[in-house]
Amino acid sequence: MNGCSVIASLTLIAGLLDVALGGARCFQCHGIENPQDCNTVRECPGDMHCHTRKYFHTETGRYLYDLDCKAKTLCDSIGSLSDAPDPMFEIEFWTSCCYDNFCNINFDNHGNLLPPALRVMVCYNCLGIADPADCHHTTKCSVGEVCQTHEKISDVGGVTFDMGCLPRQVCEAIGHHLPFGRRHVVKRYELCRGCCDERSNCNNEFCSMKKGITNMTAIGTPVVPGQTVCPTTSTITTPTTTTTTSTTTTRPTTTGVYDTYKLVVRPDHQTVVVGSTAIYNCKFDPETNETMSMTWFFTNLSGNVQHIYTNDVQPPELTFHVKSVEATDEGSYTCEAKFGSHSWSASGNLTAIAGNLEIIQGPLTQTVQAGRRVTFSCTVSGNPTPSIIWQFVHGTSHSNITNGVTTTPTGSQMVIDAVAKGDEGVYRCLSSNLVGSKESLAVLTVEDIPTIVQAPRDQQVKLHDAVALRCVVTGTPTPRVQWTFSSPTGSTFFPPGTVINIDDSIDIPQMTNSHVGIWTCLATNLLGQVAAAATLSLV
């Protein structure tokens, strides 16, 4: 088997994979004059392929087509594919199966699949999606259009993807600096863009981080008679790195205005945890607007140099992303710019860190008496060494605590020497490093003796008037409120008509002589008691 056969076999296997795992998605129309006018799609059972039949309808005098699913066993034996045409009105010309999704609108007049340039593609169609593998919407392209995926950077620095149809000539127009189906990269560093036409819905098979598919096949290449042309493929690995960069600059080899140019890589020193993304920017300082050839190179720790990307850029500035950082990305990165006989370069180093972050033991919820000392502790583990801050939480807001805090590489303590009622609330231990942040919460309850915040007041009232006595108390634990009464004659019994409410207040609907006296509110909890008295008299 020659090299082309191997590649063709691999491409066929890739194309059949999603069809084999589920059912083929095929166009379904009956009695239409042009298969490419069919707009109805059905999901076929797993044992069926896409199928098209051409026949002559004697009653109308037209050539018509039926498109649908067909059992694989029938597709495997072409001679038995007849759909039993109506002997009075139908003369069958050919019947054919194909093995990709949406392929059965792309047969020629003789039952052969059309060349890529003449096919109608069905492409994944999403705008601003986070990953091509997340796109589940498709669109039917026009003749002359191919599938494309274009990775972009938003205004806030995030990466998104646009997917859909693109005229073939547009793809060919950008091919001089971004060839079809591949990038000038071996690692997932800078933005990805590619076109494909080997089968419908091929544009979710590159640029995706989730699917792990790294081959991108070029669009169809015309074959010159007597030559054998293999599909163009490129393999892209997805590295993961943590980086620390330092910028150096090589001045141009000649004198003049270009001597003032300086090429820099930013950020100068970046540390990224394995699995995350590092973003690098290479540009001139001060900025210039010339069109320059710019190149990224990577030198690993073994000294092997790898070309990453080359392009003519105006203005001369390049940004690339190192996605899903891994330890294999450790090494030196060099950005090079050339303009005529002038050249500049800036390099930086990368170090990959396997990061982690855990709170081993968070602070414990505590209940203490006012005036006592309280200590909260938080033990953490992480790489890089995490920072720890303490916060006092006020509903949805918080304030940082610095007094009484001591911190070590493995933990932190926060001490309040003399706890007051105002210290009661929720405390947070917040630990952070490049992996992210984790928190642990604890509640502090401060016990204190009862406090009467609204005491009963002395009152002089008329006979038969209504009287209210209020006594509002606070304290932790919650105080118990009791009332006592002492009349001028020494009686301590509550007079008739006295109402004690559930909120510990007293109502006297009609004042009588028996209500005259001293009414005392007594609040008690485990830490002590307080009292407040009021005198009722008649006028």
Coordinates of C-alpha atoms in Angstrom, one line a residue:
M1 CA 0.0 0.0 0.0
N2 CA 1.5 3.4 -1.0
G3 CA 1.6 6.5 1.2
C4 CA -1.5 8.0 -0.4
S5 CA -3.5 4.8 0.2
V6 CA -2.6 5.0 3.9
I7 CA -3.7 8.6 4.2
A8 CA -6.9 7.9 2.3
S9 CA -7.7 4.9 4.5
L10 CA -7.2 7.0 7.6
T11 CA -9.4 9.8 6.3
L12 CA -12.1 7.3 5.4
I13 CA -12.0 5.8 8.9
A14 CA -12.2 9.3 10.5
G15 CA -15.1 10.1 8.3
L16 CA -17.0 6.9 9.2
L17 CA -16.4 7.2 12.9
D18 CA -19.3 9.4 13.9
V19 CA -21.6 7.5 11.5
A20 CA -20.6 4.2 13.0
L21 CA -21.1 5.3 16.6
G22 CA -24.6 6.6 15.9
G23 CA -26.8 6.7 12.8
A24 CA -25.9 8.5 9.6
R25 CA -27.6 11.9 9.1
C26 CA -29.0 11.8 5.5
F27 CA -31.1 14.0 3.3
Q28 CA -34.6 12.7 2.7
C29 CA -36.6 13.8 -0.3
H30 CA -38.6 12.0 -3.0
G31 CA -39.4 12.9 -6.5
I32 CA -37.1 16.0 -6.8
E33 CA -35.3 17.2 -9.9
N34 CA -32.0 18.2 -8.2
P35 CA -30.6 16.4 -5.2
Q36 CA -29.0 19.6 -4.0
D37 CA -32.4 21.2 -3.6
C38 CA -33.3 18.8 -0.8
N39 CA -33.6 20.5 2.6
T40 CA -35.0 17.7 4.8
V41 CA -32.7 15.7 7.0
R42 CA -33.3 12.5 9.0
E43 CA -31.3 10.6 11.6
C44 CA -31.0 7.1 10.2
P45 CA -30.8 3.9 12.3
G46 CA -27.3 2.7 13.1
D47 CA -27.4 -0.1 10.4
M48 CA -28.2 2.3 7.5
H49 CA -26.2 4.5 5.1
C50 CA -27.2 7.5 3.0
H51 CA -28.7 6.6 -0.4
T52 CA -29.8 8.3 -3.6
R53 CA -31.7 6.9 -6.6
K54 CA -32.1 8.4 -10.1
Y55 CA -35.0 7.4 -12.3
F56 CA -37.0 8.6 -15.3
H57 CA -40.7 9.3 -14.6
T58 CA -42.5 8.4 -17.8
E59 CA -45.7 10.2 -16.9
T60 CA -44.1 13.6 -16.4
G61 CA -41.1 13.0 -18.7
R62 CA -38.6 14.2 -16.1
Y63 CA -35.5 12.7 -14.4
L64 CA -36.2 12.6 -10.7
Y65 CA -34.3 11.6 -7.5
D66 CA -35.2 9.9 -4.3
L67 CA -32.9 10.5 -1.3
D68 CA -33.2 8.5 2.0
C69 CA -31.5 6.0 4.2
K70 CA -30.7 2.5 3.0
A71 CA -29.7 -0.7 4.9
K72 CA -26.0 -1.3 5.0
T73 CA -26.5 -4.9 3.8
L74 CA -28.2 -3.6 0.6
C75 CA -25.5 -0.9 0.1
D76 CA -22.9 -3.6 0.3
S77 CA -24.5 -5.4 -2.7
I78 CA -25.1 -2.7 -5.3
G79 CA -27.0 -5.0 -7.6
S80 CA -29.9 -5.5 -5.1
L81 CA -30.4 -1.8 -4.4
S82 CA -33.6 -1.4 -6.4
D83 CA -36.5 0.3 -4.7
A84 CA -38.9 -1.6 -6.8
P85 CA -39.8 1.3 -9.2
D86 CA -43.3 1.6 -10.4
P87 CA -43.3 -0.4 -13.7
M88 CA -45.8 1.9 -15.3
F89 CA -44.1 5.3 -14.6
E90 CA -40.5 4.8 -13.5
I91 CA -37.3 3.7 -15.3
E92 CA -34.4 3.4 -12.9
F93 CA -31.1 4.7 -14.1
W94 CA -28.8 4.2 -11.0
T95 CA -28.8 3.9 -7.2
S96 CA -25.9 4.7 -5.0
C97 CA -24.9 4.8 -1.3
C98 CA -22.4 7.0 0.4
Y99 CA -20.8 6.8 3.8
D100 CA -20.6 10.3 5.3
N101 CA -23.2 12.4 6.9
F102 CA -25.3 14.6 4.5
C103 CA -23.4 13.1 1.5
N104 CA -26.4 11.9 -0.6
I105 CA -27.0 15.3 -2.2
N106 CA -23.6 15.2 -3.9
F107 CA -23.9 12.6 -6.7
D108 CA -23.4 13.4 -10.3
N109 CA -25.6 12.3 -13.2
H110 CA -24.0 8.8 -13.2
G111 CA -24.2 8.1 -9.5
N112 CA -20.6 9.1 -8.6
L113 CA -19.8 11.5 -5.9
L114 CA -19.1 15.0 -7.2
P115 CA -15.6 16.4 -6.8
P116 CA -15.2 18.6 -3.7
A117 CA -15.4 21.9 -5.6
L118 CA -18.9 21.0 -6.9
R119 CA -20.4 19.6 -3.7
V120 CA -22.9 21.3 -1.4
M121 CA -21.4 21.2 2.1
V122 CA -23.2 21.0 5.4
C123 CA -21.1 22.7 8.0
Y124 CA -21.3 23.4 11.7
N125 CA -22.5 26.9 12.2
C126 CA -21.9 28.8 15.5
L127 CA -20.6 32.2 16.4
G128 CA -18.6 33.1 19.5
I129 CA -18.6 29.6 20.9
A130 CA -16.0 28.6 23.5
D131 CA -14.9 25.4 21.7
P132 CA -15.7 23.9 18.3
A133 CA -16.7 20.6 20.0
D134 CA -19.6 22.5 21.7
C135 CA -21.2 23.5 18.4
H136 CA -24.4 21.5 17.6
H137 CA -26.0 23.8 14.9
T138 CA -25.5 23.1 11.2
T139 CA -26.2 25.0 8.0
K140 CA -26.4 24.1 4.3
C141 CA -23.8 25.9 2.3
S142 CA -24.1 27.1 -1.3
V143 CA -22.2 25.5 -4.1
G144 CA -18.6 26.8 -4.1
E145 CA -18.5 27.2 -0.3
V146 CA -16.5 25.1 2.2
C147 CA -16.6 24.6 6.0
Q148 CA -14.4 26.9 8.1
T149 CA -13.5 27.5 11.7
H150 CA -11.9 30.7 12.9
E151 CA -10.4 31.3 16.3
K152 CA -10.6 34.8 17.6
I153 CA -9.6 36.9 20.7
S154 CA -12.3 39.0 22.2
D155 CA -11.9 42.6 23.4
V156 CA -11.5 41.3 27.0
G157 CA -8.9 38.7 26.0
G158 CA -11.0 35.6 25.8
V159 CA -10.8 33.1 23.0
T160 CA -13.9 32.3 20.9
F161 CA -14.6 30.5 17.6
D162 CA -16.7 31.3 14.6
M163 CA -17.8 28.3 12.5
G164 CA -19.8 28.1 9.3
C165 CA -19.5 28.4 5.5
L166 CA -16.9 30.4 3.6
P167 CA -16.5 30.8 -0.2
R168 CA -13.7 28.6 -1.5
Q169 CA -11.9 31.5 -3.1
V170 CA -11.8 33.3 0.2
C171 CA -10.1 30.3 1.8
E172 CA -7.7 30.2 -1.1
A173 CA -7.0 33.9 -0.8
I174 CA -5.8 33.5 2.8
G175 CA -3.9 30.4 1.9
H176 CA -0.6 32.3 1.3
H177 CA -0.2 32.9 5.0
L178 CA -2.7 30.4 6.5
P179 CA -3.0 27.2 4.4
F180 CA -6.2 25.2 4.3
G181 CA -6.6 22.7 7.0
R182 CA -3.4 23.5 8.9
R183 CA -1.6 26.2 10.8
H184 CA 2.1 27.2 10.8
V185 CA 2.3 25.7 14.3
V186 CA 3.2 22.4 15.8
K187 CA 1.9 23.4 19.2
R188 CA -1.4 25.0 20.2
Y189 CA 0.1 28.4 20.6
E190 CA -1.6 31.0 18.5
L191 CA -4.9 31.4 16.9
C192 CA -6.3 28.6 14.7
R193 CA -8.0 29.0 11.4
G194 CA -8.8 26.3 8.8
C195 CA -11.0 25.3 5.9
C196 CA -12.1 21.8 4.9
D197 CA -14.2 20.1 2.3
E198 CA -13.4 16.4 2.6
R199 CA -16.9 15.8 4.2
S200 CA -19.8 17.7 5.7
N201 CA -19.5 18.9 9.3
C202 CA -15.7 18.6 9.1
N203 CA -15.1 22.0 10.7
N204 CA -15.4 20.8 14.3
E205 CA -12.5 18.4 13.8
F206 CA -9.8 21.0 14.3
C207 CA -9.1 23.9 16.7
S208 CA -11.0 21.9 19.4
M209 CA -9.4 21.4 22.8
K210 CA -12.1 19.0 24.0
K211 CA -12.2 16.5 21.1
G212 CA -8.4 16.1 21.0
I213 CA -8.5 15.8 17.2
T214 CA -5.3 17.3 15.9
N215 CA -5.3 16.4 12.1
M216 CA -6.6 19.0 9.8
T217 CA -7.0 18.0 6.1
A218 CA -6.6 20.5 3.3
I219 CA -9.4 21.2 0.9
G220 CA -9.5 19.3 -2.3
T221 CA -6.5 19.7 -4.6
P222 CA -6.9 19.4 -8.3
V223 CA -5.2 16.3 -9.7
V224 CA -3.0 16.8 -12.8
P225 CA -3.2 13.8 -15.2
G226 CA -0.4 11.4 -14.6
Q227 CA 0.3 12.6 -11.1
T228 CA -0.7 11.2 -7.8
V229 CA -1.7 13.8 -5.2
C230 CA -2.0 12.9 -1.5
P231 CA -4.2 15.0 0.8
T232 CA -2.2 17.6 2.8
T233 CA -2.2 16.8 6.5
S234 CA -0.4 18.2 9.5
T235 CA -0.3 17.0 13.1
I236 CA -0.6 19.5 15.9
T237 CA 0.1 18.5 19.5
T238 CA -1.4 20.4 22.4
P239 CA 1.2 21.4 24.9
T240 CA 0.7 22.7 28.4
T241 CA 3.2 25.0 30.2
T242 CA 4.0 27.2 33.1
T243 CA 6.1 30.1 32.1
T244 CA 8.6 32.5 33.4
T245 CA 9.9 34.9 30.7
S246 CA 12.7 37.4 30.6
T247 CA 13.0 39.7 27.6
T248 CA 16.2 40.3 25.7
T249 CA 16.7 42.4 22.5
T250 CA 19.1 42.0 19.6
R251 CA 19.7 45.4 17.8
P252 CA 19.7 45.5 14.0
T253 CA 23.0 44.9 12.3
T254 CA 23.0 48.3 10.6
T255 CA 22.8 51.8 11.8
G256 CA 19.9 54.3 11.3
V257 CA 16.4 54.9 12.5
Y258 CA 15.9 51.2 13.1
D259 CA 18.6 51.2 15.8
T260 CA 16.0 52.8 18.1
Y261 CA 13.6 49.9 17.7
K262 CA 13.3 47.4 20.5
L263 CA 11.4 44.1 20.4
V264 CA 9.8 43.0 23.6
V265 CA 7.8 40.0 24.9
R266 CA 5.2 40.6 27.5
P267 CA 4.5 39.6 30.2
D268 CA 8.2 39.6 31.2
H269 CA 7.8 36.9 33.9
Q270 CA 4.7 34.6 33.7
T271 CA 4.1 31.5 35.8
V272 CA 1.2 29.4 34.6
V273 CA -0.2 26.3 36.2
V274 CA -0.4 23.0 34.2
G275 CA -3.7 22.8 32.4
S276 CA -4.3 26.6 32.1
T277 CA -3.5 29.0 29.3
A278 CA -0.5 31.3 28.9
I279 CA -0.8 34.3 26.6
Y280 CA 2.3 36.0 25.1
N281 CA 2.6 39.2 23.1
C282 CA 5.5 40.3 20.9
K283 CA 5.7 43.8 19.7
F284 CA 8.0 46.8 19.2
D285 CA 8.5 49.5 21.7
P286 CA 7.9 52.2 20.5
E287 CA 5.3 50.8 18.1
T288 CA 6.0 50.9 14.4
N289 CA 3.7 50.3 11.4
E290 CA 6.0 48.5 8.9
T291 CA 5.1 45.1 7.5
M292 CA 7.7 42.7 8.9
S293 CA 8.3 39.0 8.8
M294 CA 7.7 37.7 12.4
T295 CA 8.6 34.2 13.7
W296 CA 8.3 32.3 16.9
F297 CA 10.8 29.6 17.8
F298 CA 10.7 27.2 20.8
T299 CA 13.8 25.6 22.3
N300 CA 13.1 22.8 24.8
L301 CA 15.2 21.9 27.8
S302 CA 17.1 19.4 25.6
G303 CA 18.2 22.1 23.2
N304 CA 15.9 21.0 20.3
V305 CA 14.7 24.0 18.3
Q306 CA 11.2 24.0 16.9
H307 CA 9.7 26.5 14.5
I308 CA 6.3 27.6 15.7
Y309 CA 5.0 30.3 13.4
T310 CA 6.1 32.7 10.6
N311 CA 4.0 35.4 9.0
D312 CA 4.2 38.9 7.4
V313 CA 2.5 41.2 9.9
Q314 CA 1.4 44.8 9.8
P315 CA 1.8 46.4 12.3
P316 CA 4.5 44.0 13.5
E317 CA 2.9 42.4 16.6
L318 CA 2.1 38.8 17.4
T319 CA 0.1 37.2 20.2
F320 CA -0.1 33.5 20.8
H321 CA -1.7 31.2 23.3
V322 CA -0.1 28.2 25.0
K323 CA -3.3 26.2 25.7
S324 CA -3.5 23.4 28.3
V325 CA -0.1 24.1 29.7
E326 CA 2.1 21.0 30.2
A327 CA 5.6 20.4 31.6
T328 CA 6.8 19.6 28.0
D329 CA 6.6 23.3 27.2
E330 CA 9.5 24.2 29.5
G331 CA 12.3 25.9 27.6
S332 CA 13.0 29.2 25.8
Y333 CA 10.8 31.1 23.4
T334 CA 12.2 33.5 20.9
C335 CA 10.2 36.1 18.9
E336 CA 12.1 37.3 15.8
A337 CA 11.3 40.2 13.5
K338 CA 12.9 40.9 10.1
F339 CA 12.7 44.0 7.9
G340 CA 15.0 43.9 4.9
S341 CA 18.5 43.5 6.3
H342 CA 17.4 44.4 9.8
S343 CA 16.5 41.9 12.5
W344 CA 15.4 41.9 16.1
S345 CA 14.7 39.2 18.6
A346 CA 13.4 38.8 22.2
S347 CA 13.5 35.7 24.2
G348 CA 12.0 34.4 27.5
N349 CA 12.0 31.2 29.6
L350 CA 9.1 29.0 30.5
T351 CA 8.8 26.8 33.6
A352 CA 5.9 24.4 34.0
I353 CA 4.4 24.0 37.5
A354 CA 2.1 21.2 38.5
G355 CA -0.2 23.4 40.7
N356 CA -2.5 22.4 43.5
L357 CA -4.4 24.0 46.3
E358 CA -6.1 22.6 49.4
I359 CA -7.4 23.8 52.7
I360 CA -6.3 21.0 55.1
Q361 CA -8.1 22.3 58.2
G362 CA -10.3 25.4 58.1
P363 CA -11.2 27.6 61.1
L364 CA -13.7 26.1 63.6
T365 CA -16.9 27.7 64.7
Q366 CA -16.6 29.0 68.3
T367 CA -18.8 30.4 71.1
V368 CA -16.9 32.5 73.7
Q369 CA -17.7 34.9 76.5
A370 CA -17.2 38.6 76.0
G371 CA -13.7 39.7 77.1
R372 CA -12.1 36.3 76.4
R373 CA -9.4 35.6 73.9
V374 CA -10.3 33.7 70.7
T375 CA -8.0 32.1 68.0
F376 CA -8.9 30.9 64.5
S377 CA -6.5 28.7 62.6
C378 CA -6.3 27.7 59.0
T379 CA -3.9 25.1 57.6
V380 CA -3.3 25.0 53.8
S381 CA -1.3 23.2 51.2
G382 CA -0.5 24.2 47.6
N383 CA 2.0 24.8 44.8
P384 CA 2.9 27.5 44.3
T385 CA 2.8 28.4 48.0
P386 CA -0.6 29.9 48.5
S387 CA -1.4 33.2 50.2
I388 CA -3.9 33.4 53.0
I389 CA -6.1 36.4 54.0
W390 CA -8.7 36.6 56.8
Q391 CA -12.0 38.4 56.1
F392 CA -15.0 39.4 58.2
V393 CA -18.1 38.7 56.2
H394 CA -21.0 41.3 56.1
G395 CA -23.7 39.6 54.1
T396 CA -22.6 39.9 50.5
S397 CA -19.6 42.2 51.3
H398 CA -16.5 41.6 53.4
S399 CA -13.6 43.4 55.0
N400 CA -10.0 42.2 55.3
I401 CA -8.5 41.6 58.7
T402 CA -4.8 42.4 59.4
N403 CA -4.6 42.9 63.2
G404 CA -3.7 39.8 65.1
V405 CA -2.8 37.8 62.0
T406 CA 0.3 35.6 61.8
T407 CA 1.0 33.5 58.6
T408 CA 3.5 30.7 57.8
P409 CA 3.9 28.9 54.4
T410 CA 1.5 26.2 55.7
G411 CA -1.1 28.1 57.5
S412 CA -2.3 31.2 59.4
Q413 CA -3.8 32.2 62.7
M414 CA -6.1 35.1 63.5
V415 CA -6.3 36.2 67.2
I416 CA -8.8 38.5 68.9
D417 CA -7.5 39.2 72.4
A418 CA -10.6 40.6 74.1
V419 CA -13.7 39.6 72.2
A420 CA -16.6 42.1 72.1
K421 CA -20.2 41.7 71.0
G422 CA -19.3 43.6 67.8
D423 CA -16.8 40.9 66.9
E424 CA -19.7 38.4 66.5
G425 CA -20.2 37.1 63.0
V426 CA -18.8 35.0 60.1
Y427 CA -15.0 34.8 59.5
R428 CA -13.4 33.5 56.2
C429 CA -10.0 32.0 55.6
L430 CA -9.3 32.7 51.9
S431 CA -6.3 30.8 50.3
S432 CA -5.2 31.6 46.8
N433 CA -2.5 30.8 44.3
L434 CA -2.3 30.4 40.5
V435 CA -4.6 27.4 40.6
G436 CA -7.4 29.6 42.0
S437 CA -8.9 30.3 45.4
K438 CA -10.5 28.2 48.2
E439 CA -12.3 29.4 51.3
S440 CA -13.4 28.0 54.7
L441 CA -15.9 29.8 57.0
A442 CA -16.4 29.8 60.7
V443 CA -19.0 31.5 62.9
L444 CA -18.1 33.4 66.1
T445 CA -20.8 33.7 68.8
V446 CA -20.0 36.1 71.7
E447 CA -21.8 35.4 75.0
D448 CA -22.6 38.3 77.2
I449 CA -24.9 39.3 80.2
P450 CA -28.3 40.6 79.4
T451 CA -28.8 44.2 78.4
I452 CA -32.1 46.1 78.6
V453 CA -32.3 48.2 75.5
Q454 CA -35.9 49.4 76.2
A455 CA -36.8 49.7 79.8
P456 CA -40.4 50.2 81.2
R457 CA -41.1 53.9 82.0
D458 CA -42.9 55.5 84.9
Q459 CA -46.5 56.5 84.1
Q460 CA -49.3 58.6 85.7
V461 CA -52.6 57.6 84.1
K462 CA -56.3 58.1 84.7
L463 CA -58.6 55.6 86.1
H464 CA -59.8 53.1 83.4
D465 CA -57.1 54.2 80.9
A466 CA -55.1 51.6 79.0
V467 CA -51.5 51.1 80.0
A468 CA -48.6 49.4 78.2
L469 CA -45.3 48.3 79.8
R470 CA -42.4 47.4 77.5
C471 CA -39.1 45.7 78.3
V472 CA -36.8 44.8 75.4
V473 CA -33.6 42.9 76.2
T474 CA -30.6 41.4 74.4
G475 CA -27.9 38.9 75.4
T476 CA -26.3 35.6 74.5
P477 CA -27.6 33.1 75.5
T478 CA -31.0 34.7 74.9
P479 CA -32.2 36.0 78.3
R480 CA -35.4 35.0 80.1
V481 CA -37.6 37.9 81.0
Q482 CA -39.8 37.9 84.2
W483 CA -42.0 40.6 85.6
T484 CA -42.6 41.2 89.3
F485 CA -45.2 43.6 91.0
S486 CA -45.2 45.3 94.3
S487 CA -48.2 47.3 95.5
P488 CA -48.1 50.1 98.1
T489 CA -49.8 47.6 100.5
G490 CA -47.0 45.0 99.9
S491 CA -49.0 42.7 97.6
T492 CA -46.9 40.9 94.9
F493 CA -49.8 39.3 93.0
F494 CA -50.6 40.5 89.6
P495 CA -53.9 42.4 89.7
P496 CA -56.8 41.1 87.7
G497 CA -56.9 42.3 84.1
T498 CA -53.1 42.2 83.6
V499 CA -52.1 40.7 80.3
I500 CA -48.5 39.3 79.8
N501 CA -47.8 39.1 76.0
I502 CA -45.6 36.6 74.1
D503 CA -43.0 39.4 73.5
D504 CA -42.7 39.8 77.3
S505 CA -44.5 43.1 77.3
I506 CA -47.5 43.8 79.7
D507 CA -50.9 45.4 78.7
I508 CA -53.4 46.7 81.2
P509 CA -56.6 47.3 79.3
Q510 CA -58.2 49.3 82.2
M511 CA -56.2 51.0 85.0
T512 CA -57.6 50.4 88.5
N513 CA -56.3 51.2 92.0
S514 CA -55.0 47.6 92.3
H515 CA -52.5 48.3 89.4
V516 CA -50.8 51.1 91.3
G517 CA -47.3 50.1 92.3
I518 CA -43.8 49.2 91.1
W519 CA -43.5 46.9 88.0
T520 CA -40.0 45.3 87.6
C521 CA -38.6 43.6 84.4
L522 CA -35.9 41.1 85.3
A523 CA -33.7 39.6 82.4
T524 CA -31.5 36.6 83.2
N525 CA -29.1 34.2 81.4
L526 CA -26.2 32.0 82.4
L527 CA -23.9 34.9 82.7
G528 CA -26.0 37.2 84.9
Q529 CA -29.1 39.2 85.2
V530 CA -30.3 42.9 85.0
A531 CA -33.5 44.6 86.1
A532 CA -35.4 47.7 85.3
A533 CA -38.5 49.1 87.2
A534 CA -41.3 51.5 86.4
T535 CA -43.9 53.0 88.7
L536 CA -47.6 53.3 87.8
S537 CA -49.8 55.8 89.6
L538 CA -53.2 57.5 89.2
V539 CA -53.8 61.1 88.5

